[in-house]
Amino acid sequence: MSAILEVKNLKTYFFTKKGIVKAVDGVSFQVFKKEVLGIVGESGAGKSITGFSILKAIDPPGKIVEGKIVFKGEDLVPKSEDEMQKIRGNKISMVFQDPLTSLNPVFTIGYQLEEAIKVHNPEMSKEEIRERAVELLKSVGIPSPEKRLRDYPHQFSGGMRQRVVIAIALANDPDLVIADEPTTALDVTIQAQVLNLMKRLSQERGSSIILITHDMGVVAQMADRIAVMYAGKIVEIGPTEEIIFNPRHPYTIGLIRSIPKLSGKRGEKLYQIPGMMPSLLNLPPGCAFAPRCFCRTEICEKEVPELEKVGENHFVRCFNFRRIADDKQSCKG
């Protein structure tokens, strides 16, 4: 199966007065048709910047300094801003994490949805655009869509606003949807509804999804494959079942152990990964995760590991993945 998107050695740096922030540092992955790829990691891992880089929506002092973003056979990196405007919201769209700030409070839902259609379909009549807008609101589960088109964002609940944002993202049947923390501001019940809605619509419309989140539980539910990011690099990538049940990187293991379990004892403390994500201005030598790692050895503090294949489509960036396979908790023996 050929990839709809192939990111190759992507490097996006921010050139600040304090130094160079390597927000995305040599990231490579593929996305296939109708696939959901989950990108997971803590805040500061580089997940969102990866998504913005794909759309070339990086403002100064940020810059893509190296790599390729091959979308349907074409490299997006050398494309001009005018060329990218024809792609954004049309072939590639984005769902942002806060629907309240994604929608303009002074324009009606109908105006904003119809604008997204009209910009990329100038040949459509007003009636056709209105019909398309009603159809989109109906497809995302908004009741009485004809009436709700006249409403403003503040008249919708958080979950309803997120459904509108998803409708706008799907307005032109994009080949790829980048969803950046799409359920952060929603309660658990609405989260499940929104995630199921996105997956159903992607299958019906043939769209692929890159789901960016800090929640390992969300990607376990939604994604076909998972890429785990830490300090600007992918440290593990593979099929969801393989990552969840056979993780080979200490960071992945820590994220999975941090998921609350219904079987846990009352009063039992939740697991947390010790320490914090390092400053991207001052990364430690060697493996960036080494200061927090339960399995580090001398080489981890001196050299940066490369991605190695450890299974079918399963890759990990760790010197000690063989030892981890034997004992995921103590890494001894």
CSV table of C-alpha atoms in Angstrom, one decimal:
chain,number,residue,atom,x,y,z
A,1,MET,CA,0.0,0.0,0.0
A,2,SER,CA,1.4,3.4,-1.0
A,3,ALA,CA,1.6,6.2,1.6
A,4,ILE,CA,-0.6,9.3,1.2
A,5,LEU,CA,1.9,11.2,3.3
A,6,GLU,CA,5.6,10.5,3.9
A,7,VAL,CA,7.6,12.7,6.2
A,8,LYS,CA,11.3,12.2,5.8
A,9,ASN,CA,13.9,13.5,8.3
A,10,LEU,CA,11.8,16.6,9.1
A,11,LYS,CA,13.6,19.2,11.2
A,12,THR,CA,11.8,22.3,12.4
A,13,TYR,CA,13.9,24.7,14.5
A,14,PHE,CA,13.1,28.0,16.2
A,15,PHE,CA,15.9,30.5,16.1
A,16,THR,CA,15.6,32.5,19.4
A,17,LYS,CA,17.8,35.0,21.2
A,18,LYS,CA,18.6,32.3,23.8
A,19,GLY,CA,19.6,29.7,21.1
A,20,ILE,CA,18.2,27.2,18.7
A,21,VAL,CA,15.2,25.2,19.8
A,22,LYS,CA,15.1,21.9,17.9
A,23,ALA,CA,11.3,21.4,18.2
A,24,VAL,CA,11.2,18.6,15.6
A,25,ASP,CA,14.6,17.0,15.0
A,26,GLY,CA,14.8,14.3,12.3
A,27,VAL,CA,11.2,12.9,12.4
A,28,SER,CA,10.2,10.4,9.7
A,29,PHE,CA,6.9,8.5,9.3
A,30,GLN,CA,4.2,7.5,6.8
A,31,VAL,CA,0.4,7.8,6.8
A,32,PHE,CA,-1.7,5.4,4.6
A,33,LYS,CA,-5.2,5.9,3.1
A,34,LYS,CA,-8.0,5.6,5.7
A,35,GLU,CA,-5.3,5.1,8.4
A,36,VAL,CA,-5.4,6.8,11.8
A,37,LEU,CA,-1.8,7.5,13.0
A,38,GLY,CA,-1.6,8.6,16.7
A,39,ILE,CA,1.3,10.8,17.7
A,40,VAL,CA,1.6,10.8,21.5
A,41,GLY,CA,3.9,12.3,24.1
A,42,GLU,CA,4.1,14.9,26.9
A,43,SER,CA,3.8,18.7,26.3
A,44,GLY,CA,6.9,19.9,24.6
A,45,ALA,CA,7.6,16.6,22.8
A,46,GLY,CA,7.1,18.3,19.4
A,47,LYS,CA,3.8,16.7,18.4
A,48,SER,CA,1.9,19.9,17.5
A,49,ILE,CA,4.9,21.5,15.7
A,50,THR,CA,5.1,18.3,13.6
A,51,GLY,CA,1.4,18.8,12.6
A,52,PHE,CA,1.9,22.5,11.9
A,53,SER,CA,5.0,21.7,9.8
A,54,ILE,CA,3.1,19.4,7.6
A,55,LEU,CA,0.8,22.4,6.7
A,56,LYS,CA,3.8,24.7,6.5
A,57,ALA,CA,2.1,26.9,9.2
A,58,ILE,CA,5.3,27.7,11.0
A,59,ASP,CA,5.9,31.4,11.7
A,60,PRO,CA,9.2,33.1,12.4
A,61,PRO,CA,11.4,32.5,14.3
A,62,GLY,CA,10.5,29.0,13.4
A,63,LYS,CA,11.6,27.4,10.1
A,64,ILE,CA,11.7,24.0,8.4
A,65,VAL,CA,15.5,23.6,8.0
A,66,GLU,CA,15.6,20.1,6.5
A,67,GLY,CA,13.6,17.2,5.3
A,68,LYS,CA,10.7,16.4,3.0
A,69,ILE,CA,6.9,16.3,3.4
A,70,VAL,CA,5.7,14.2,0.5
A,71,PHE,CA,2.0,14.4,0.1
A,72,LYS,CA,0.4,12.4,-2.7
A,73,GLY,CA,3.8,12.3,-4.5
A,74,GLU,CA,4.6,16.0,-4.1
A,75,ASP,CA,7.0,17.6,-1.7
A,76,LEU,CA,5.3,20.4,0.2
A,77,VAL,CA,8.5,22.0,1.6
A,78,PRO,CA,9.4,24.0,-1.5
A,79,LYS,CA,5.9,25.1,-2.2
A,80,SER,CA,5.0,28.8,-2.0
A,81,GLU,CA,2.4,30.3,0.4
A,82,ASP,CA,-0.1,30.7,-2.5
A,83,GLU,CA,0.3,27.0,-3.4
A,84,MET,CA,-0.1,25.9,0.2
A,85,GLN,CA,-3.3,28.0,0.6
A,86,LYS,CA,-4.9,25.8,-2.1
A,87,ILE,CA,-4.0,22.7,0.0
A,88,ARG,CA,-4.8,23.9,3.5
A,89,GLY,CA,-8.5,23.3,4.3
A,90,ASN,CA,-8.9,21.5,1.0
A,91,LYS,CA,-6.5,18.5,0.6
A,92,ILE,CA,-5.2,18.7,4.2
A,93,SER,CA,-7.2,20.2,7.0
A,94,MET,CA,-6.8,20.6,10.8
A,95,VAL,CA,-8.9,20.2,13.8
A,96,PHE,CA,-7.6,22.4,16.7
A,97,GLN,CA,-7.7,21.5,20.3
A,98,ASP,CA,-9.9,24.5,21.5
A,99,PRO,CA,-13.1,24.8,19.4
A,100,LEU,CA,-14.0,28.1,21.1
A,101,THR,CA,-10.9,29.8,19.8
A,102,SER,CA,-11.0,28.0,16.5
A,103,LEU,CA,-14.4,29.6,15.7
A,104,ASN,CA,-14.8,33.4,15.2
A,105,PRO,CA,-17.4,34.6,17.8
A,106,VAL,CA,-18.7,37.4,15.6
A,107,PHE,CA,-19.7,35.3,12.7
A,108,THR,CA,-22.5,32.7,12.5
A,109,ILE,CA,-21.7,29.0,12.3
A,110,GLY,CA,-23.3,29.0,8.8
A,111,TYR,CA,-21.0,31.8,7.6
A,112,GLN,CA,-17.9,30.1,8.8
A,113,LEU,CA,-18.8,26.7,7.4
A,114,GLU,CA,-19.9,28.1,4.1
A,115,GLU,CA,-16.8,30.2,3.8
A,116,ALA,CA,-14.6,27.0,4.1
A,117,ILE,CA,-16.6,25.5,1.2
A,118,LYS,CA,-16.7,28.6,-1.0
A,119,VAL,CA,-13.0,29.4,-0.8
A,120,HIS,CA,-12.0,26.1,-2.5
A,121,ASN,CA,-15.2,25.7,-4.7
A,122,PRO,CA,-15.8,29.1,-6.4
A,123,GLU,CA,-17.9,27.4,-9.0
A,124,MET,CA,-20.6,26.4,-6.6
A,125,SER,CA,-23.8,28.5,-6.2
A,126,LYS,CA,-25.0,29.9,-2.9
A,127,GLU,CA,-27.8,27.3,-2.8
A,128,GLU,CA,-25.3,24.5,-3.4
A,129,ILE,CA,-23.0,25.8,-0.7
A,130,ARG,CA,-25.9,26.1,1.8
A,131,GLU,CA,-27.1,22.6,1.0
A,132,ARG,CA,-23.5,21.3,1.6
A,133,ALA,CA,-23.3,23.2,4.9
A,134,VAL,CA,-26.6,21.6,6.1
A,135,GLU,CA,-25.4,18.2,5.0
A,136,LEU,CA,-22.1,18.6,6.9
A,137,LEU,CA,-23.8,19.7,10.2
A,138,LYS,CA,-26.2,16.8,9.8
A,139,SER,CA,-23.3,14.3,9.3
A,140,VAL,CA,-21.6,15.4,12.5
A,141,GLY,CA,-24.8,15.0,14.5
A,142,ILE,CA,-26.0,18.6,14.9
A,143,PRO,CA,-29.8,18.5,15.3
A,144,SER,CA,-32.0,20.9,13.2
A,145,PRO,CA,-28.9,21.9,11.1
A,146,GLU,CA,-30.9,24.4,9.0
A,147,LYS,CA,-31.7,26.5,12.1
A,148,ARG,CA,-28.3,26.1,13.8
A,149,LEU,CA,-26.5,27.6,10.8
A,150,ARG,CA,-27.9,30.9,12.0
A,151,ASP,CA,-26.5,30.5,15.5
A,152,TYR,CA,-23.2,31.9,16.9
A,153,PRO,CA,-20.5,29.8,18.5
A,154,HIS,CA,-21.4,30.8,22.1
A,155,GLN,CA,-24.9,29.3,21.5
A,156,PHE,CA,-23.3,25.8,21.2
A,157,SER,CA,-21.9,23.6,23.9
A,158,GLY,CA,-18.2,22.6,23.9
A,159,GLY,CA,-19.0,19.2,22.3
A,160,MET,CA,-21.2,20.8,19.7
A,161,ARG,CA,-18.6,23.4,18.9
A,162,GLN,CA,-16.0,20.6,18.3
A,163,ARG,CA,-18.4,18.9,16.0
A,164,VAL,CA,-18.7,22.1,14.0
A,165,VAL,CA,-14.9,22.4,13.8
A,166,ILE,CA,-14.8,18.8,12.5
A,167,ALA,CA,-17.5,19.6,9.9
A,168,ILE,CA,-15.4,22.6,8.7
A,169,ALA,CA,-12.3,20.4,8.5
A,170,LEU,CA,-14.2,17.8,6.4
A,171,ALA,CA,-16.0,20.4,4.3
A,172,ASN,CA,-14.0,19.7,1.2
A,173,ASP,CA,-13.4,15.9,1.7
A,174,PRO,CA,-9.7,16.2,2.5
A,175,ASP,CA,-7.3,13.3,2.0
A,176,LEU,CA,-5.7,14.0,5.4
A,177,VAL,CA,-7.0,15.5,8.6
A,178,ILE,CA,-4.6,16.6,11.4
A,179,ALA,CA,-6.4,16.5,14.7
A,180,ASP,CA,-4.4,18.4,17.4
A,181,GLU,CA,-5.7,17.4,20.9
A,182,PRO,CA,-9.3,17.5,19.6
A,183,THR,CA,-10.9,16.3,22.9
A,184,THR,CA,-8.8,18.2,25.5
A,185,ALA,CA,-11.6,20.6,26.6
A,186,LEU,CA,-14.3,17.9,26.6
A,187,ASP,CA,-15.6,15.6,29.3
A,188,VAL,CA,-15.0,11.9,29.0
A,189,THR,CA,-18.5,11.0,27.5
A,190,ILE,CA,-18.3,13.7,24.8
A,191,GLN,CA,-14.7,12.7,24.1
A,192,ALA,CA,-15.8,9.2,23.2
A,193,GLN,CA,-18.5,10.6,20.9
A,194,VAL,CA,-16.2,13.0,19.1
A,195,LEU,CA,-13.5,10.3,18.6
A,196,ASN,CA,-16.0,7.8,17.3
A,197,LEU,CA,-17.5,10.4,15.0
A,198,MET,CA,-14.1,11.3,13.6
A,199,LYS,CA,-13.2,7.7,12.9
A,200,ARG,CA,-16.5,6.9,11.3
A,201,LEU,CA,-16.4,9.9,9.0
A,202,SER,CA,-12.8,9.2,8.0
A,203,GLN,CA,-13.8,5.7,7.0
A,204,GLU,CA,-16.9,6.9,5.1
A,205,ARG,CA,-15.1,9.7,3.3
A,206,GLY,CA,-11.8,7.9,2.8
A,207,SER,CA,-9.7,10.5,4.8
A,208,SER,CA,-6.6,9.6,6.8
A,209,ILE,CA,-6.1,11.1,10.3
A,210,ILE,CA,-3.1,12.2,12.3
A,211,LEU,CA,-4.3,12.3,15.9
A,212,ILE,CA,-2.0,14.3,18.1
A,213,THR,CA,-2.5,13.8,21.8
A,214,HIS,CA,-0.8,13.4,25.2
A,215,ASP,CA,-3.4,10.7,26.1
A,216,MET,CA,-2.2,7.2,25.5
A,217,GLY,CA,-5.7,5.9,26.3
A,218,VAL,CA,-7.1,7.9,23.4
A,219,VAL,CA,-4.7,6.7,20.8
A,220,ALA,CA,-5.1,3.1,22.0
A,221,GLN,CA,-8.8,3.5,21.2
A,222,MET,CA,-8.5,5.4,18.0
A,223,ALA,CA,-5.2,4.7,16.2
A,224,ASP,CA,-4.1,2.0,13.8
A,225,ARG,CA,-0.5,2.8,14.5
A,226,ILE,CA,1.2,4.9,17.2
A,227,ALA,CA,4.3,7.1,17.1
A,228,VAL,CA,5.7,8.1,20.5
A,229,MET,CA,7.6,11.4,20.5
A,230,TYR,CA,10.0,12.7,23.1
A,231,ALA,CA,12.1,15.9,22.9
A,232,GLY,CA,11.6,16.4,19.2
A,233,LYS,CA,12.2,12.8,18.1
A,234,ILE,CA,10.1,9.7,17.5
A,235,VAL,CA,11.3,7.2,20.1
A,236,GLU,CA,9.0,4.3,19.1
A,237,ILE,CA,6.6,3.7,16.3
A,238,GLY,CA,4.5,0.6,15.3
A,239,PRO,CA,1.1,-1.0,15.2
A,240,THR,CA,-1.2,0.0,18.1
A,241,GLU,CA,-1.5,-3.5,19.5
A,242,GLU,CA,2.2,-4.0,19.4
A,243,ILE,CA,3.0,-0.7,21.1
A,244,ILE,CA,0.4,-1.2,23.8
A,245,PHE,CA,1.1,-4.9,24.6
A,246,ASN,CA,4.8,-5.1,23.7
A,247,PRO,CA,6.3,-1.6,24.3
A,248,ARG,CA,10.1,-1.6,23.9
A,249,HIS,CA,11.0,2.0,24.9
A,250,PRO,CA,11.1,3.0,28.6
A,251,TYR,CA,9.2,6.2,27.8
A,252,THR,CA,6.4,4.3,26.1
A,253,ILE,CA,6.2,1.9,29.1
A,254,GLY,CA,6.0,4.9,31.4
A,255,LEU,CA,3.1,6.5,29.4
A,256,ILE,CA,1.2,3.2,29.5
A,257,ARG,CA,1.7,2.7,33.2
A,258,SER,CA,0.4,6.2,33.8
A,259,ILE,CA,-3.0,5.3,32.4
A,260,PRO,CA,-5.5,5.0,35.3
A,261,LYS,CA,-6.9,1.5,35.7
A,262,LEU,CA,-10.4,0.6,37.0
A,263,SER,CA,-8.8,-2.4,38.7
A,264,GLY,CA,-6.6,-0.2,40.8
A,265,LYS,CA,-6.9,-0.2,44.6
A,266,ARG,CA,-8.7,2.7,46.4
A,267,GLY,CA,-6.1,5.2,47.6
A,268,GLU,CA,-3.3,3.8,45.4
A,269,LYS,CA,-1.1,6.5,43.9
A,270,LEU,CA,-1.1,6.8,40.1
A,271,TYR,CA,2.2,6.0,38.5
A,272,GLN,CA,4.2,9.0,37.1
A,273,ILE,CA,7.4,9.2,35.1
A,274,PRO,CA,10.0,10.8,37.3
A,275,GLY,CA,11.5,14.1,36.3
A,276,MET,CA,10.4,16.5,33.5
A,277,MET,CA,10.8,16.9,29.8
A,278,PRO,CA,14.2,18.6,29.3
A,279,SER,CA,14.5,22.1,27.8
A,280,LEU,CA,15.0,21.9,24.1
A,281,LEU,CA,17.5,24.7,24.4
A,282,ASN,CA,19.6,22.5,26.7
A,283,LEU,CA,19.2,18.9,25.9
A,284,PRO,CA,21.4,16.4,27.9
A,285,PRO,CA,24.2,14.6,26.0
A,286,GLY,CA,23.3,11.2,24.6
A,287,CYS,CA,19.7,10.0,24.8
A,288,ALA,CA,17.4,12.9,25.9
A,289,PHE,CA,15.3,10.5,28.0
A,290,ALA,CA,18.3,9.0,29.9
A,291,PRO,CA,18.0,11.2,33.0
A,292,ARG,CA,14.4,9.9,33.6
A,293,CYS,CA,15.0,6.3,32.4
A,294,PHE,CA,14.8,3.3,34.7
A,295,CYS,CA,16.9,1.3,32.2
A,296,ARG,CA,19.8,3.7,31.4
A,297,THR,CA,23.3,2.4,31.0
A,298,GLU,CA,26.6,4.3,30.4
A,299,ILE,CA,26.2,4.5,26.7
A,300,CYS,CA,22.8,6.2,27.0
A,301,GLU,CA,24.5,9.2,28.5
A,302,LYS,CA,27.0,9.6,25.7
A,303,GLU,CA,25.4,8.6,22.4
A,304,VAL,CA,22.1,9.2,20.7
A,305,PRO,CA,20.4,5.9,19.7
A,306,GLU,CA,19.0,5.4,16.2
A,307,LEU,CA,15.6,3.9,15.3
A,308,GLU,CA,16.0,0.1,15.1
A,309,LYS,CA,13.5,-2.5,13.8
A,310,VAL,CA,12.3,-4.8,16.6
A,311,GLY,CA,9.3,-6.3,14.9
A,312,GLU,CA,6.9,-6.2,12.0
A,313,ASN,CA,6.7,-2.4,11.3
A,314,HIS,CA,7.8,-1.8,14.9
A,315,PHE,CA,10.8,0.5,15.4
A,316,VAL,CA,12.4,1.8,18.6
A,317,ARG,CA,15.1,4.3,19.5
A,318,CYS,CA,16.8,2.7,22.5
A,319,PHE,CA,20.1,0.9,23.2
A,320,ASN,CA,18.5,-1.4,25.8
A,321,PHE,CA,15.3,-2.6,24.0
A,322,ARG,CA,16.4,-6.2,24.3
A,323,ARG,CA,16.8,-6.0,28.1
A,324,ILE,CA,13.4,-4.2,28.3
A,325,ALA,CA,11.8,-7.1,26.5
A,326,ASP,CA,12.8,-9.4,29.3
A,327,ASP,CA,11.7,-7.1,32.2
A,328,LYS,CA,9.7,-4.0,31.5
A,329,GLN,CA,9.7,-2.8,35.2
A,330,SER,CA,13.2,-3.3,36.6
A,331,CYS,CA,15.1,-3.8,33.4
A,332,LYS,CA,17.5,-6.1,35.3
A,333,GLY,CA,19.0,-9.4,34.3
